PDB file of C-alpha atoms in Angstrom:
ATOM      1  CA  MET A 212     -80.782   5.677   7.787  1.00 69.00           C
ATOM      2  CA  ASN A 213     -80.355   2.209   8.506  1.00 82.00           C
ATOM      3  CA  ASP A 214     -79.552   1.210   4.579  1.00 90.00           C
ATOM      4  CA  LEU A 215     -77.064   3.764   4.426  1.00 91.00           C
ATOM      5  CA  SER A 216     -75.387   2.424   7.240  1.00 91.00           C
ATOM      6  CA  ASN A 217     -75.553  -1.092   5.865  1.00 92.00           C
ATOM      7  CA  ALA A 218     -74.192   0.218   2.407  1.00 90.00           C
ATOM      8  CA  ILE A 219     -71.277   1.940   4.167  1.00 91.00           C
ATOM      9  CA  ARG A 220     -70.743  -1.143   6.496  1.00 92.00           C
ATOM     10  CA  GLU A 221     -70.663  -3.077   3.214  1.00 91.00           C
ATOM     11  CA  PHE A 222     -68.441  -0.978   1.203  1.00 89.00           C
ATOM     12  CA  PHE A 223     -65.684  -1.095   3.994  1.00 93.00           C
ATOM     13  CA  SER A 224     -66.131  -4.964   4.606  1.00 93.00           C
ATOM     14  CA  GLN A 225     -64.276  -5.211   0.923  1.00 94.00           C
ATOM     15  CA  PRO A 226     -60.928  -4.159   1.643  1.00 94.00           C
ATOM     16  CA  PHE A 227     -59.934  -4.599  -2.092  1.00 95.00           C
ATOM     17  CA  GLY A 228     -62.900  -2.917  -3.161  1.00 94.00           C
ATOM     18  CA  VAL A 229     -62.080   0.375  -1.035  1.00 95.00           C
ATOM     19  CA  VAL A 230     -58.200   0.567  -2.349  1.00 96.00           C
ATOM     20  CA  GLY A 231     -59.312   0.053  -5.828  1.00 95.00           C
ATOM     21  CA  ALA A 232     -61.832   2.616  -5.690  1.00 94.00           C
ATOM     22  CA  VAL A 233     -59.389   5.350  -3.833  1.00 95.00           C
ATOM     23  CA  CYS A 234     -57.057   4.532  -6.503  1.00 95.00           C
ATOM     24  CA  ILE A 235     -59.190   5.142  -9.222  1.00 93.00           C
ATOM     25  CA  MET A 236     -60.651   8.309  -7.655  1.00 93.00           C
ATOM     26  CA  LEU A 237     -57.126   9.501  -6.824  1.00 92.00           C
ATOM     27  CA  ALA A 238     -56.472   9.166 -10.646  1.00 90.00           C
ATOM     28  CA  VAL A 239     -59.517  11.026 -11.890  1.00 89.00           C
ATOM     29  CA  THR A 240     -58.651  13.741  -9.386  1.00 89.00           C
ATOM     30  CA  ALA A 241     -54.901  13.973 -10.702  1.00 84.00           C
ATOM     31  CA  PHE A 242     -56.258  13.745 -13.882  1.00 82.00           C
ATOM     32  CA  ASN A 243     -58.608  16.958 -13.195  1.00 84.00           C
ATOM     33  CA  SER A 244     -55.607  18.811 -11.323  1.00 85.00           C
ATOM     34  CA  ARG A 245     -54.445  21.895 -12.954  1.00 85.00           C
ATOM     35  CA  ARG A 246     -52.012  22.445 -10.046  1.00 86.00           C
ATOM     36  CA  LEU A 247     -50.380  19.209 -10.188  1.00 82.00           C
ATOM     37  CA  ARG A 248     -50.106  19.276 -14.129  1.00 81.00           C
ATOM     38  CA  ALA A 249     -48.520  22.558 -13.630  1.00 84.00           C
ATOM     39  CA  ARG A 250     -45.891  21.577 -11.252  1.00 84.00           C
ATOM     40  CA  PHE A 251     -45.117  18.428 -13.477  1.00 80.00           C
ATOM     41  CA  ALA A 252     -44.722  21.204 -16.454  1.00 83.00           C
ATOM     42  CA  ARG A 253     -42.356  23.220 -14.323  1.00 85.00           C
ATOM     43  CA  ALA A 254     -40.183  20.486 -13.503  1.00 81.00           C
ATOM     44  CA  GLY A 255     -40.281  19.828 -17.483  1.00 78.00           C
ATOM     45  CA  MET A 256     -42.091  16.031 -17.191  1.00 76.00           C
ATOM     46  CA  ALA A 257     -45.434  17.061 -17.538  1.00 71.00           C
ATOM     47  CA  ALA A 258     -46.513  14.739 -19.858  1.00 76.00           C
ATOM     48  CA  ARG A 259     -44.399  11.813 -18.774  1.00 80.00           C
ATOM     49  CA  ALA A 260     -45.126  12.356 -15.374  1.00 79.00           C
ATOM     50  CA  THR A 261     -48.733  12.647 -15.346  1.00 81.00           C
ATOM     51  CA  SER A 262     -49.035   9.617 -17.666  1.00 86.00           C
ATOM     52  CA  ARG A 263     -47.349   7.383 -15.399  1.00 89.00           C
ATOM     53  CA  LEU A 264     -48.973   8.801 -12.478  1.00 89.00           C
ATOM     54  CA  LEU A 265     -52.573   8.085 -14.188  1.00 90.00           C
ATOM     55  CA  ASN A 266     -51.886   4.476 -15.455  1.00 93.00           C
ATOM     56  CA  GLY A 267     -49.821   3.502 -12.224  1.00 94.00           C
ATOM     57  CA  LEU A 268     -53.087   4.437 -10.332  1.00 94.00           C
ATOM     58  CA  ASN A 269     -55.411   3.095 -12.858  1.00 95.00           C
ATOM     59  CA  LEU A 270     -53.154  -0.224 -12.661  1.00 96.00           C
ATOM     60  CA  VAL A 271     -53.381  -0.571  -8.912  1.00 97.00           C
ATOM     61  CA  GLY A 272     -56.806   0.270  -8.718  1.00 96.00           C
ATOM     62  CA  GLY A 273     -57.887  -2.187 -11.555  1.00 95.00           C
ATOM     63  CA  ILE A 274     -55.795  -5.088  -9.827  1.00 97.00           C
ATOM     64  CA  CYS A 275     -57.625  -4.305  -6.719  1.00 97.00           C
ATOM     65  CA  LEU A 276     -61.215  -4.113  -7.986  1.00 96.00           C
ATOM     66  CA  LEU A 277     -60.154  -7.296 -10.116  1.00 96.00           C
ATOM     67  CA  ILE A 278     -59.289  -9.036  -7.093  1.00 97.00           C
ATOM     68  CA  ASN A 279     -62.501  -8.044  -5.380  1.00 96.00           C
ATOM     69  CA  ALA A 280     -64.687  -9.059  -8.481  1.00 95.00           C
ATOM     70  CA  VAL A 281     -62.983 -12.540  -8.377  1.00 96.00           C
ATOM     71  CA  ILE A 282     -63.628 -12.805  -4.455  1.00 95.00           C
ATOM     72  CA  ARG A 283     -67.406 -11.662  -4.826  1.00 94.00           C
ATOM     73  CA  HIS A 284     -67.834 -14.207  -8.176  1.00 95.00           C
ATOM     74  CA  GLU A 285     -68.893 -11.102 -10.270  1.00 94.00           C
ATOM     75  CA  VAL A 286     -68.055 -12.222 -13.890  1.00 95.00           C
ATOM     76  CA  VAL A 287     -69.227  -8.927 -15.673  1.00 95.00           C
ATOM     77  CA  TRP A 288     -66.506  -6.518 -13.183  1.00 94.00           C
ATOM     78  CA  GLU A 289     -64.069  -9.343 -13.793  1.00 95.00           C
ATOM     79  CA  VAL A 290     -64.087  -8.979 -17.587  1.00 95.00           C
ATOM     80  CA  LEU A 291     -64.144  -5.037 -17.281  1.00 94.00           C
ATOM     81  CA  GLU A 292     -61.205  -4.770 -14.841  1.00 95.00           C
ATOM     82  CA  VAL A 293     -59.225  -7.220 -16.768  1.00 96.00           C
ATOM     83  CA  TYR A 294     -59.486  -4.786 -20.011  1.00 95.00           C
ATOM     84  CA  PHE A 295     -58.869  -1.976 -17.154  1.00 92.00           C
ATOM     85  CA  VAL A 296     -55.814  -3.617 -16.210  1.00 95.00           C
ATOM     86  CA  ALA A 297     -54.393  -4.256 -19.616  1.00 95.00           C
ATOM     87  CA  ILE A 298     -55.187  -0.536 -20.824  1.00 94.00           C
ATOM     88  CA  ALA A 299     -53.150   0.569 -17.542  1.00 94.00           C
ATOM     89  CA  ILE A 300     -50.146  -2.013 -18.453  1.00 95.00           C
ATOM     90  CA  LYS A 301     -50.244  -0.620 -22.269  1.00 94.00           C
ATOM     91  CA  GLY A 302     -50.206   2.967 -20.831  1.00 91.00           C
ATOM     92  CA  LEU A 303     -47.126   2.097 -18.730  1.00 92.00           C
ATOM     93  CA  VAL A 304     -44.972   0.372 -21.560  1.00 92.00           C
ATOM     94  CA  GLN A 305     -45.769   2.234 -24.676  1.00 86.00           C
ATOM     95  CA  PRO A 306     -43.256   4.605 -25.877  1.00 74.00           C
ATOM     96  CA  ASP A 307     -43.699   8.234 -24.808  1.00 65.00           C
ATOM     97  CA  SER A 308     -45.214  10.563 -27.435  1.00 57.00           C
ATOM     98  CA  ASP A 309     -44.058  13.730 -26.025  1.00 52.00           C
ATOM     99  CA  GLY A 310     -40.926  13.762 -27.955  1.00 49.00           C
ATOM    100  CA  GLU A 311     -38.667  12.274 -25.018  1.00 49.00           C
ATOM    101  CA  SER A 312     -38.188   8.977 -26.376  1.00 47.00           C
ATOM    102  CA  PRO A 313     -35.021   8.190 -28.688  1.00 45.00           C
ATOM    103  CA  PRO A 314     -35.338   8.253 -32.116  1.00 45.00           C
ATOM    104  CA  ALA A 315     -35.622   5.282 -34.545  1.00 47.00           C
ATOM    105  CA  THR A 316     -32.360   4.326 -36.504  1.00 47.00           C
ATOM    106  CA  GLN A 317     -32.660   3.295 -40.006  1.00 53.00           C
ATOM    107  CA  ALA A 318     -30.776   0.071 -41.049  1.00 46.00           C
TER     108      ALA A 318
END
């Protein structure tokens, strides 16, 4: 039981790690939430809203976990989180693929 209490104390002593973990868990939960996706679909924004929500949570979570890794000097996690943040940014800035983006014009 002492090991469990030490692990919990160690986890909560890393505020950036806690926030990052919560954001990533929320993203996974939102991704798996049929009710949330159905609510977005009823509002007519299923693909765009889901993508923005997931990438936004992943971006915030990744940044927090990157800060935590830098503070703790964990090089492997630093590299992983830089990749994670880059993918989240790409997801936020790439054009929508659900047909809501304007068509390309020809010259």
